[in-house]
Every structure is written in structure tokens, then in C-alpha cells.
PDB file of C-alpha atoms and ligand atoms in Angstrom:
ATOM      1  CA  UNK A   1      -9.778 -10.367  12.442  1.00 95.00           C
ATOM      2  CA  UNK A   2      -9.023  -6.713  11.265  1.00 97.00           C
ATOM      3  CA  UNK A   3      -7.830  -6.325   7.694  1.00 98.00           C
ATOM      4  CA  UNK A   4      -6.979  -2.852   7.352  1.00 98.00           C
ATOM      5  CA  UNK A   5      -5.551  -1.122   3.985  1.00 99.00           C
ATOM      6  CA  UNK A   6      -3.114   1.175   4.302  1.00 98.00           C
ATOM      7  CA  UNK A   7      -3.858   3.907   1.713  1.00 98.00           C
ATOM      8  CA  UNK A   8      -1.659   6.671   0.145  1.00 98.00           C
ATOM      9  CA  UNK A   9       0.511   8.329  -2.195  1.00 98.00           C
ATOM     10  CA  UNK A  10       4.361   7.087  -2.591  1.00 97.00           C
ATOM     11  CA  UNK A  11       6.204   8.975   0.598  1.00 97.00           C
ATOM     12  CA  UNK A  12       2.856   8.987   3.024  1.00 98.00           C
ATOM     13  CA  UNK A  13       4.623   7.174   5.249  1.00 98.00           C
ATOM     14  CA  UNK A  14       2.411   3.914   4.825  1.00 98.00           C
ATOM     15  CA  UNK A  15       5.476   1.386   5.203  1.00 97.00           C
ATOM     16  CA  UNK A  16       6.474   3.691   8.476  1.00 97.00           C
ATOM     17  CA  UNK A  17       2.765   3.658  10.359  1.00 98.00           C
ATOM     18  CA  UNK A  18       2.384  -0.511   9.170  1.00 98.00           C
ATOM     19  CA  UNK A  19       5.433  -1.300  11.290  1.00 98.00           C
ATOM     20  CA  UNK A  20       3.561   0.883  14.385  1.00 98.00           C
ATOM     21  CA  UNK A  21       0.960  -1.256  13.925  1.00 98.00           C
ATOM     22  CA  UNK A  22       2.809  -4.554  12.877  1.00 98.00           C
ATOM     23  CA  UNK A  23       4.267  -3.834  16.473  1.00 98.00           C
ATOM     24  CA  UNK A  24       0.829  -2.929  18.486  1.00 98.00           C
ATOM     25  CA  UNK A  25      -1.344  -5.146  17.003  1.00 98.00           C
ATOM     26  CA  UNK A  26       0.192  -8.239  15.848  1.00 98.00           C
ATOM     27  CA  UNK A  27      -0.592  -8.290  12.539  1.00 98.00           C
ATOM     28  CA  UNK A  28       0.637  -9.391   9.406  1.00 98.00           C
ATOM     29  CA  UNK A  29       1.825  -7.620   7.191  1.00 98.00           C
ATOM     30  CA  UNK A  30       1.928  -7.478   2.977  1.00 97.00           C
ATOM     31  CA  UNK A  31       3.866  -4.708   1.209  1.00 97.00           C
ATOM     32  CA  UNK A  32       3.335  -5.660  -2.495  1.00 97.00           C
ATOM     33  CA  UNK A  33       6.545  -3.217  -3.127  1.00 96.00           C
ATOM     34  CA  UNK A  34       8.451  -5.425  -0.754  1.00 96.00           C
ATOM     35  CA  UNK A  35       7.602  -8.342  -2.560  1.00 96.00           C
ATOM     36  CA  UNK A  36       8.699  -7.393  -5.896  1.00 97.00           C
ATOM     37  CA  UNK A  37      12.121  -5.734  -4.642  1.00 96.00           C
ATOM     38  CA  UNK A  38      12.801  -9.018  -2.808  1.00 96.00           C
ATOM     39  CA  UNK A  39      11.971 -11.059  -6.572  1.00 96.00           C
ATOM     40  CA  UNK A  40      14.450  -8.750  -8.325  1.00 96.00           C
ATOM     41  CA  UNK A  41      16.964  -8.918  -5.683  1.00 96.00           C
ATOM     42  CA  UNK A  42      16.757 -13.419  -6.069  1.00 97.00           C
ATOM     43  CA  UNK A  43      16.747 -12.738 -10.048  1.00 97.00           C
ATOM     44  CA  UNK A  44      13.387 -14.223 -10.762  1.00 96.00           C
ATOM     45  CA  UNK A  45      11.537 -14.158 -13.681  1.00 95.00           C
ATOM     46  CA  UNK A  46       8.839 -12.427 -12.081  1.00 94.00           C
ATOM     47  CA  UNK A  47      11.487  -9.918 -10.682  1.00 96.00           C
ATOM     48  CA  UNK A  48      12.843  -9.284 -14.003  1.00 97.00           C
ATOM     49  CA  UNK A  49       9.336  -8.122 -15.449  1.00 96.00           C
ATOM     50  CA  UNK A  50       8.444  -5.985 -12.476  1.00 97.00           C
ATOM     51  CA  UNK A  51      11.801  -4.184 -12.623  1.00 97.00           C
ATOM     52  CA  UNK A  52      11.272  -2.656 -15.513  1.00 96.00           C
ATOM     53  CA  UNK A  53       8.033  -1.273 -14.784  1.00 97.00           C
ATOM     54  CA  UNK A  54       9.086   0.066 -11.267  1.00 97.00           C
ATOM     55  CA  UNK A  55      12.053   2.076 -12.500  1.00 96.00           C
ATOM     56  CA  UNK A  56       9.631   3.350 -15.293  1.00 96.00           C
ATOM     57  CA  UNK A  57       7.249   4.614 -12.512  1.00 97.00           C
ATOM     58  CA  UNK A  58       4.326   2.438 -13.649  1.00 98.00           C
ATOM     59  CA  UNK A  59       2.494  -0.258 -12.517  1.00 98.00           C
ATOM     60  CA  UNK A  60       2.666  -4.056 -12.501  1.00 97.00           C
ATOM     61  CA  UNK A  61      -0.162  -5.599 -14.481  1.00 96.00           C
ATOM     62  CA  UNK A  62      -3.141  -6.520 -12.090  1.00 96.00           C
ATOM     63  CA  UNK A  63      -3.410 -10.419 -13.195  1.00 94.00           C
ATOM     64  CA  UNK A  64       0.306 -10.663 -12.100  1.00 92.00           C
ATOM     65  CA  UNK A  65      -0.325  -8.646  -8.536  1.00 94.00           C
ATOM     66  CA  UNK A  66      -3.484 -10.563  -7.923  1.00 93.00           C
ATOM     67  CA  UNK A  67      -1.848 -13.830  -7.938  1.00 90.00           C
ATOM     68  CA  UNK A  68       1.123 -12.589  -5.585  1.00 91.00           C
ATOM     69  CA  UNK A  69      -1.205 -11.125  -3.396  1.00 93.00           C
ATOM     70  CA  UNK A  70      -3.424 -14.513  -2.465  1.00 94.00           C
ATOM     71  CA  UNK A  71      -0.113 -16.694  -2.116  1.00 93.00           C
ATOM     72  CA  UNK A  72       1.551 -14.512   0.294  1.00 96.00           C
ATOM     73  CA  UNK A  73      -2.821 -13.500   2.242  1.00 97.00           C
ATOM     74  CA  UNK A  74      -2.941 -17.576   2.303  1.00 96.00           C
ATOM     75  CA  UNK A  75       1.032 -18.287   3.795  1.00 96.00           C
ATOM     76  CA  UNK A  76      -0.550 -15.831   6.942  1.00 96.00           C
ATOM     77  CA  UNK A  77      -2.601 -19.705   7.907  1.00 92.00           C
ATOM     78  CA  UNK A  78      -6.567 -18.982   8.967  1.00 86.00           C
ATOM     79  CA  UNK A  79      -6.094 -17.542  12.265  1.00 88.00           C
ATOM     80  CA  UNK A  80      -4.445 -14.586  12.199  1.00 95.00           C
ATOM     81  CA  UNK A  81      -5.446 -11.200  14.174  1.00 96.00           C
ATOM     82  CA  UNK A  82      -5.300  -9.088  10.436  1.00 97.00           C
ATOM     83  CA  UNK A  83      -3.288  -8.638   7.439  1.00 98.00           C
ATOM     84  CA  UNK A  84      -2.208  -4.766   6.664  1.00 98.00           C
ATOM     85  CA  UNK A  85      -2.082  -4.673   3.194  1.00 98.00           C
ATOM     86  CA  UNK A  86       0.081  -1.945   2.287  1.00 98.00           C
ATOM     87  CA  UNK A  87       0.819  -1.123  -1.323  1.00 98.00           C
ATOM     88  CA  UNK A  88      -2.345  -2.965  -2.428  1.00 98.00           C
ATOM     89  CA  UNK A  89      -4.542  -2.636  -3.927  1.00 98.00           C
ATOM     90  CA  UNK A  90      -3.498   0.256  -6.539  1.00 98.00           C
ATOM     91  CA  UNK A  91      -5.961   0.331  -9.234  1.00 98.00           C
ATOM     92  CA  UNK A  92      -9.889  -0.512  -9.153  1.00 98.00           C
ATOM     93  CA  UNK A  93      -9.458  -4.034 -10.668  1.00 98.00           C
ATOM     94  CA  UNK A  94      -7.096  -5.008  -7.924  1.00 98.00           C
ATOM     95  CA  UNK A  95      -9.552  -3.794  -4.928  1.00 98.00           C
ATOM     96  CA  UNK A  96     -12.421  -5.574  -6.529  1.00 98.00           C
ATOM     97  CA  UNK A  97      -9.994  -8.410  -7.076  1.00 98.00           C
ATOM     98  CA  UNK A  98      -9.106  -8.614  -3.402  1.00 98.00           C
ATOM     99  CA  UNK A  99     -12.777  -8.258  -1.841  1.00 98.00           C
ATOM    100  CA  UNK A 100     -13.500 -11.464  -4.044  1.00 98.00           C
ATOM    101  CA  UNK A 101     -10.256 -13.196  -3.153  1.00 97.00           C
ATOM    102  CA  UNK A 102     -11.058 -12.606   0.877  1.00 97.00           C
ATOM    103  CA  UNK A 103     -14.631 -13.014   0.555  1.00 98.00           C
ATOM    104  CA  UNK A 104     -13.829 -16.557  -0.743  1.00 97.00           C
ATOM    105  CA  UNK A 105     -12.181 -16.900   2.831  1.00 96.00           C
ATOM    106  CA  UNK A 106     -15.242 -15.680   4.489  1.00 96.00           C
ATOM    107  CA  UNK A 107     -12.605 -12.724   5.462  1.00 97.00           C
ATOM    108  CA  UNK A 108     -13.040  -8.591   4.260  1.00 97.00           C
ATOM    109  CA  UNK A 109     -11.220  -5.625   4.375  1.00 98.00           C
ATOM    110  CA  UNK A 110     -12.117  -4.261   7.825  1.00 98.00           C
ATOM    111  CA  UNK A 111     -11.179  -0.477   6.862  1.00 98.00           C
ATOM    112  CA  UNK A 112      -9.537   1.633   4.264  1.00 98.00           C
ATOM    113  CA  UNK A 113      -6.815   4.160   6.055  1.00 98.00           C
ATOM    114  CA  UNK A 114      -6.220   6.651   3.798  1.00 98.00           C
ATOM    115  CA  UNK A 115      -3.025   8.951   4.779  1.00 98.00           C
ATOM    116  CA  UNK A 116      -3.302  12.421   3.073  1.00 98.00           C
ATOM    117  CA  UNK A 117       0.244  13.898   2.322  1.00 98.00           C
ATOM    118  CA  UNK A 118       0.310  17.466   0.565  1.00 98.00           C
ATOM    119  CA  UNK A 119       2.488  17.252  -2.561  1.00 96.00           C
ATOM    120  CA  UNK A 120       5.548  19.201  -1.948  1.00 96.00           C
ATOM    121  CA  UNK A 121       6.257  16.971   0.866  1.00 97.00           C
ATOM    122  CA  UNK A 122       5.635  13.846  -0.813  1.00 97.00           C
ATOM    123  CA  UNK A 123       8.456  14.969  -2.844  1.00 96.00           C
ATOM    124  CA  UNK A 124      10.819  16.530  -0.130  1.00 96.00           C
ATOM    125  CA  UNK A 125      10.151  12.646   2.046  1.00 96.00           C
ATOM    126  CA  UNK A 126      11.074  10.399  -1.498  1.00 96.00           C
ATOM    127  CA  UNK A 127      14.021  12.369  -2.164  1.00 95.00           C
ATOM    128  CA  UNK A 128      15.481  12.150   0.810  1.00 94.00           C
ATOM    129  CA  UNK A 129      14.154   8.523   1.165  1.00 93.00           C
ATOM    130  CA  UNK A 130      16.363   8.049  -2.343  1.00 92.00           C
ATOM    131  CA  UNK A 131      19.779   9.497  -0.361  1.00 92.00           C
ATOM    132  CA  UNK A 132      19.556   7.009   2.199  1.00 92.00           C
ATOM    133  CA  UNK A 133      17.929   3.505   0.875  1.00 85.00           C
ATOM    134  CA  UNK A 134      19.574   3.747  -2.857  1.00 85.00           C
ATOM    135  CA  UNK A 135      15.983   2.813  -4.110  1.00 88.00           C
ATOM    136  CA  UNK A 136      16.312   2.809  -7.496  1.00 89.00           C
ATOM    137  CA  UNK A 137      12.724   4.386  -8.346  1.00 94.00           C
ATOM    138  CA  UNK A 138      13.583   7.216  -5.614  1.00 93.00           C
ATOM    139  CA  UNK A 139      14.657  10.113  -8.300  1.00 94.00           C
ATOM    140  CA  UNK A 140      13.116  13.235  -9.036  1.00 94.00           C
ATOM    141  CA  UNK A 141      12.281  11.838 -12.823  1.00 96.00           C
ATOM    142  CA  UNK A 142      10.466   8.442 -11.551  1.00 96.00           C
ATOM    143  CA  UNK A 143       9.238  10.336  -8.238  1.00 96.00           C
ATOM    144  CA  UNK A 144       7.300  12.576 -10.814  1.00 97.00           C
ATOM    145  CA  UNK A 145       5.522   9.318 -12.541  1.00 98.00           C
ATOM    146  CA  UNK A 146       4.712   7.855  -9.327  1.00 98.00           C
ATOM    147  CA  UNK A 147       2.746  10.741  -8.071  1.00 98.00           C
ATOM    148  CA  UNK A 148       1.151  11.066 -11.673  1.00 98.00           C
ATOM    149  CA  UNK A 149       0.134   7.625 -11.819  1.00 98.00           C
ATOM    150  CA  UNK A 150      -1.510   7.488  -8.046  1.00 98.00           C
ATOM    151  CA  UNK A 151      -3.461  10.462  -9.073  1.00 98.00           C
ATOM    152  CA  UNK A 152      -4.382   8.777 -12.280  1.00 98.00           C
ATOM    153  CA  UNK A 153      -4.710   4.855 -11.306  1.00 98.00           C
ATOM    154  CA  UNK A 154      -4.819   4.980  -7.327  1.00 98.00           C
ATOM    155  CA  UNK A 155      -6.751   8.028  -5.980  1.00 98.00           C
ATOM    156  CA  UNK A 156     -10.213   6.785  -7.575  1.00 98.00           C
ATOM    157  CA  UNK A 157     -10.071   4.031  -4.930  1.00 98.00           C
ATOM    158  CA  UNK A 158     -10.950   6.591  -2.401  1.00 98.00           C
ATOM    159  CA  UNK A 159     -14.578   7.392  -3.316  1.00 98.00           C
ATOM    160  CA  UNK A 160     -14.264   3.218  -4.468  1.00 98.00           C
ATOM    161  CA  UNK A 161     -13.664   2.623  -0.623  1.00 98.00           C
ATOM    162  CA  UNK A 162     -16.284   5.362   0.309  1.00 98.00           C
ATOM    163  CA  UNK A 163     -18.717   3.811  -1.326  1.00 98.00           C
ATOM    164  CA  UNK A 164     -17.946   0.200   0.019  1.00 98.00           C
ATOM    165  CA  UNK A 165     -18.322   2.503   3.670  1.00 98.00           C
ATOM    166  CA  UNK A 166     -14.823   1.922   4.968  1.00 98.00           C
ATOM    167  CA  UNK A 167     -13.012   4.221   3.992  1.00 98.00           C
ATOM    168  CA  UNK A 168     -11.351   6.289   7.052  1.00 98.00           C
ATOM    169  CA  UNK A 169      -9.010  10.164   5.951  1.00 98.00           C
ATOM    170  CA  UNK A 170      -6.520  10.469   8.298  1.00 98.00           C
ATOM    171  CA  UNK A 171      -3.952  13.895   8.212  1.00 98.00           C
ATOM    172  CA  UNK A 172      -0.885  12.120   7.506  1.00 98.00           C
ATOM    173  CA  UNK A 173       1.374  15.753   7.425  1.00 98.00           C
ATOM    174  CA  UNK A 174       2.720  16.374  11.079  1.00 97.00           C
ATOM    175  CA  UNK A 175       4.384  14.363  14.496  1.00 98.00           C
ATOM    176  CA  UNK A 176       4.431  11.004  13.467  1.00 98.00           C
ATOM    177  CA  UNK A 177       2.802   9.685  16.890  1.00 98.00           C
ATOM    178  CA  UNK A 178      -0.246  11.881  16.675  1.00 98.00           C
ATOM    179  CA  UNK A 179      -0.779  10.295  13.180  1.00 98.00           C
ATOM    180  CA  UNK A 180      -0.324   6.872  14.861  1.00 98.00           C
ATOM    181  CA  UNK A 181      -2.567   7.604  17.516  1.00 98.00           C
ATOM    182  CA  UNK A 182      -5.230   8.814  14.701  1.00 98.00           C
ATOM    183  CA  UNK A 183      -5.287   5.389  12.847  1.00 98.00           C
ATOM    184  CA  UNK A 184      -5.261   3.520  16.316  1.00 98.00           C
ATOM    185  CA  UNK A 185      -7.982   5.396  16.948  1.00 98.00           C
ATOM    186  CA  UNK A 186     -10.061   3.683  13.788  1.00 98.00           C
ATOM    187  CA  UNK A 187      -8.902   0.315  14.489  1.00 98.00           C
ATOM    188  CA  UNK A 188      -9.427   0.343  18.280  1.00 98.00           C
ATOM    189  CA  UNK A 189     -13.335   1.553  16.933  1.00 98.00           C
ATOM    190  CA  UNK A 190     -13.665  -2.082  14.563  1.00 97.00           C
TER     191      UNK A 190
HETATM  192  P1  LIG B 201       5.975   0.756  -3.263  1.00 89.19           P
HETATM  193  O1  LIG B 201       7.135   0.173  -2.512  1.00 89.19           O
HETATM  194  O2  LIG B 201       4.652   0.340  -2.698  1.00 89.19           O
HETATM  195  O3  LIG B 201       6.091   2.245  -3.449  1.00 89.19           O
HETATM  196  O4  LIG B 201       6.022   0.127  -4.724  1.00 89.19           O
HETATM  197  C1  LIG B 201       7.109   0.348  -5.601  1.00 89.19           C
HETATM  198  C2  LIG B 201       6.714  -0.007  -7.032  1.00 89.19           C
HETATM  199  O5  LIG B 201       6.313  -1.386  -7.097  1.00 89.19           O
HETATM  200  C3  LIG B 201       5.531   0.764  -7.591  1.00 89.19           C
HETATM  201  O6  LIG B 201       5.907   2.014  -8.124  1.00 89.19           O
HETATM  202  C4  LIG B 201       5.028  -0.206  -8.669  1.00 89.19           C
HETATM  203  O7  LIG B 201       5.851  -0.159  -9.816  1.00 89.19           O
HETATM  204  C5  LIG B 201       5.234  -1.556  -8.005  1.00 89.19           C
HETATM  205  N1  LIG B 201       4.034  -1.969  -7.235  1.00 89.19           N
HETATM  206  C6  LIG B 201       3.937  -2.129  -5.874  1.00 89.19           C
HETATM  207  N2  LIG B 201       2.699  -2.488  -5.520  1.00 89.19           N
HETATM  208  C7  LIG B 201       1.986  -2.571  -6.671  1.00 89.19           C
HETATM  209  C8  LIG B 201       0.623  -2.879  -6.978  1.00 89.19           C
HETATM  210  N3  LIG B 201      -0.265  -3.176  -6.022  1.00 89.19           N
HETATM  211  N4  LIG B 201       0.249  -2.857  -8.285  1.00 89.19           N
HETATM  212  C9  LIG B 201       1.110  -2.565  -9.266  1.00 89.19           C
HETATM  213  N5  LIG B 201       2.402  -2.246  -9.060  1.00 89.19           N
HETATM  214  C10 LIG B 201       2.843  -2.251  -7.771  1.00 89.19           C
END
């Protein structure tokens, strides 16, 4: 079983390079974004509190991800080949929160896949992600939030996964199949 994270700022292309490896690999797949644009879209109550933080540009409270997150990790049954958790976790709390919740399972995060994006074309990607999916958090205002708030909330989780010895920096600016053949290259090593 490889659990990988999928690590990076909004507009790194971590949905894109999941659904290489969704396809490769077999594995599952978690995109805590998904999940809460699918609750607002069926009007829950849980959809109705995360919308207002995602078109602020913030982030969901941690108790509220945490509990998402195990649900959807335990629907995925015991056997599965890995889960790519993309999305997640976004703040310290949640990536101690998930260690405990798969160590409880007798499962672990396998690797930490961190795709480094410069800036300026974080911003050019979102934009033009914005023109063509109508994403409501895809403006230049709540763009500029989102990249504060990974800087502020997200990025320590780097030297977090560092430290835990799993974390993996891959150069996520260029041809989209040389970065694909980069992270292959650090799951195919597990
Ligand atoms: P994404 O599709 O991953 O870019 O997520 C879109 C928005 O959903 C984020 O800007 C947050 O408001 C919210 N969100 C997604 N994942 C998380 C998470 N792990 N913790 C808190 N908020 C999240």
C-alpha cells in the first residue's frame, strides 16, 4: 500500500498529476476540494459552511476536515493499492491528525510529493483555470488569499514532512510528462 500526498500551492497542477497516477497506479483518490464543491453543489449543511470560507480564500476548520477525511480514507475498504490524498492535509494539525487517523489502521503516508510552481505562474494557470471551470474561488481577488494563506498555513508542512523523512521536491514548472515521469520515479522507489 502506497499513500502518497500530493503537495502544492493552488494551480501546481496536483488534481492534473493525481489523475496520471489515479490511471497508472490504481489508486484511490481524495481531493478534500472535491468533496466540499460536491456538498455545496447537494445543498448540505456542511456545504453551506464551507462555501463561505472557500470564496473568502480561507480554510475550513481542521475538526470539520478531519472528520471528512476518515469517512471518505475508510469507504476505500482495507485493501486498496494507496489513497492520493490531494488537498490534504493543509495546516500542521491536519497532517498530525492524519498520521494518527492511518496509524490507527496500521496504514502511513508512504511519501510527501511536493510540486514547486513559481508564483507568476500559479497565477497565469488559476486564472485561466477560472475562464474555463467557472470556479467560483478562481478570481484574481480570492487567487491572491489562496496563495497568501498556503504560504502562511500550508508551506510549514514541508520541513513538517522533512522531518517525518518523506518528503520528496519535485520541479512542477515545465512538460507535464517529464513532471509525471519525476513523481513516478519516487513511487516506483517505495
Ligand atoms: P482545492 O480544490 O484543493 O484548491 O480547495 C478549494 C478550497 O476548499 C480551499 O481554498 C479551501 O477553502 C477548501 N479546502 C480544501 N481542502 C481543504 C483542507 N484540507 N483544509 C481546509 N480547507 C480546505
Amino acid at each position: 500500500m502506497k499513500n502518497i500526498v500530493i503537495f502544492g500551492a493552488p494551480g501546481s497542477g496536483k488534481g492534473t498529476q493525481s489523475d496520471k497516477m489515479i490511471a497508472k497506479y490504481g489508486f484511490e483518490h481524495i481531493s478534500t476540494g472535491d468533496v466540499l464543491r460536491s456538498e455545496i453543489k447537494n445543498g448540505t449543511e456542511l456545504g453551506k459552511t464551507a462555501k463561505k470560507y472557500i470564496d473568502n480564500g480561507q480554510l475550513i476548520p481542521d475538526d470539520l476536515m478531519i472528520d471528512i477525511l476518515a469517512s471518505v480514507y475508510d469507504s476505500f475498504g482495507k485493501e486498496h493499492k494507496g489513497v492520493i490524498f490531494d488537498g490534504f492535509p493543509r495546516t500542521i494539525p491536519q497532517a498530525e491528525a492524519l498520521k494518527k487517523m492511518l496509524a490507527e489502521r496500521g496504514h502511513k503516508v508512504a511519501s510527501m510529493v511536493e510540486l514547486d510552481v513559481p508564483e507568476d505562474e500559479l497565477m497565469k494557470r488559476l486564472l485561466q483555470r477560472g475562464q474555463q471551470s467557472g470556479r467560483s474561488d478562481d478570481n484574481e481577488e480570492t487567487i491572491k488569499k489562496r496563495l497568501s494563506v498556503y504560504h502562511n498555513q500550508t508551506s510549514p508542512l514541508i520541513e513538517w514532512y522533512e522531518k517525518e523523512g518523506i518528503h520528496h521536491h519535485i520541479n512542477g514548472f515545465g512538460e507535464l510528462d517529464r513532471i509525471f515521469a519525476d513523481i513516478s520515479a519516487v513511487i516506483d522507489a517505495l
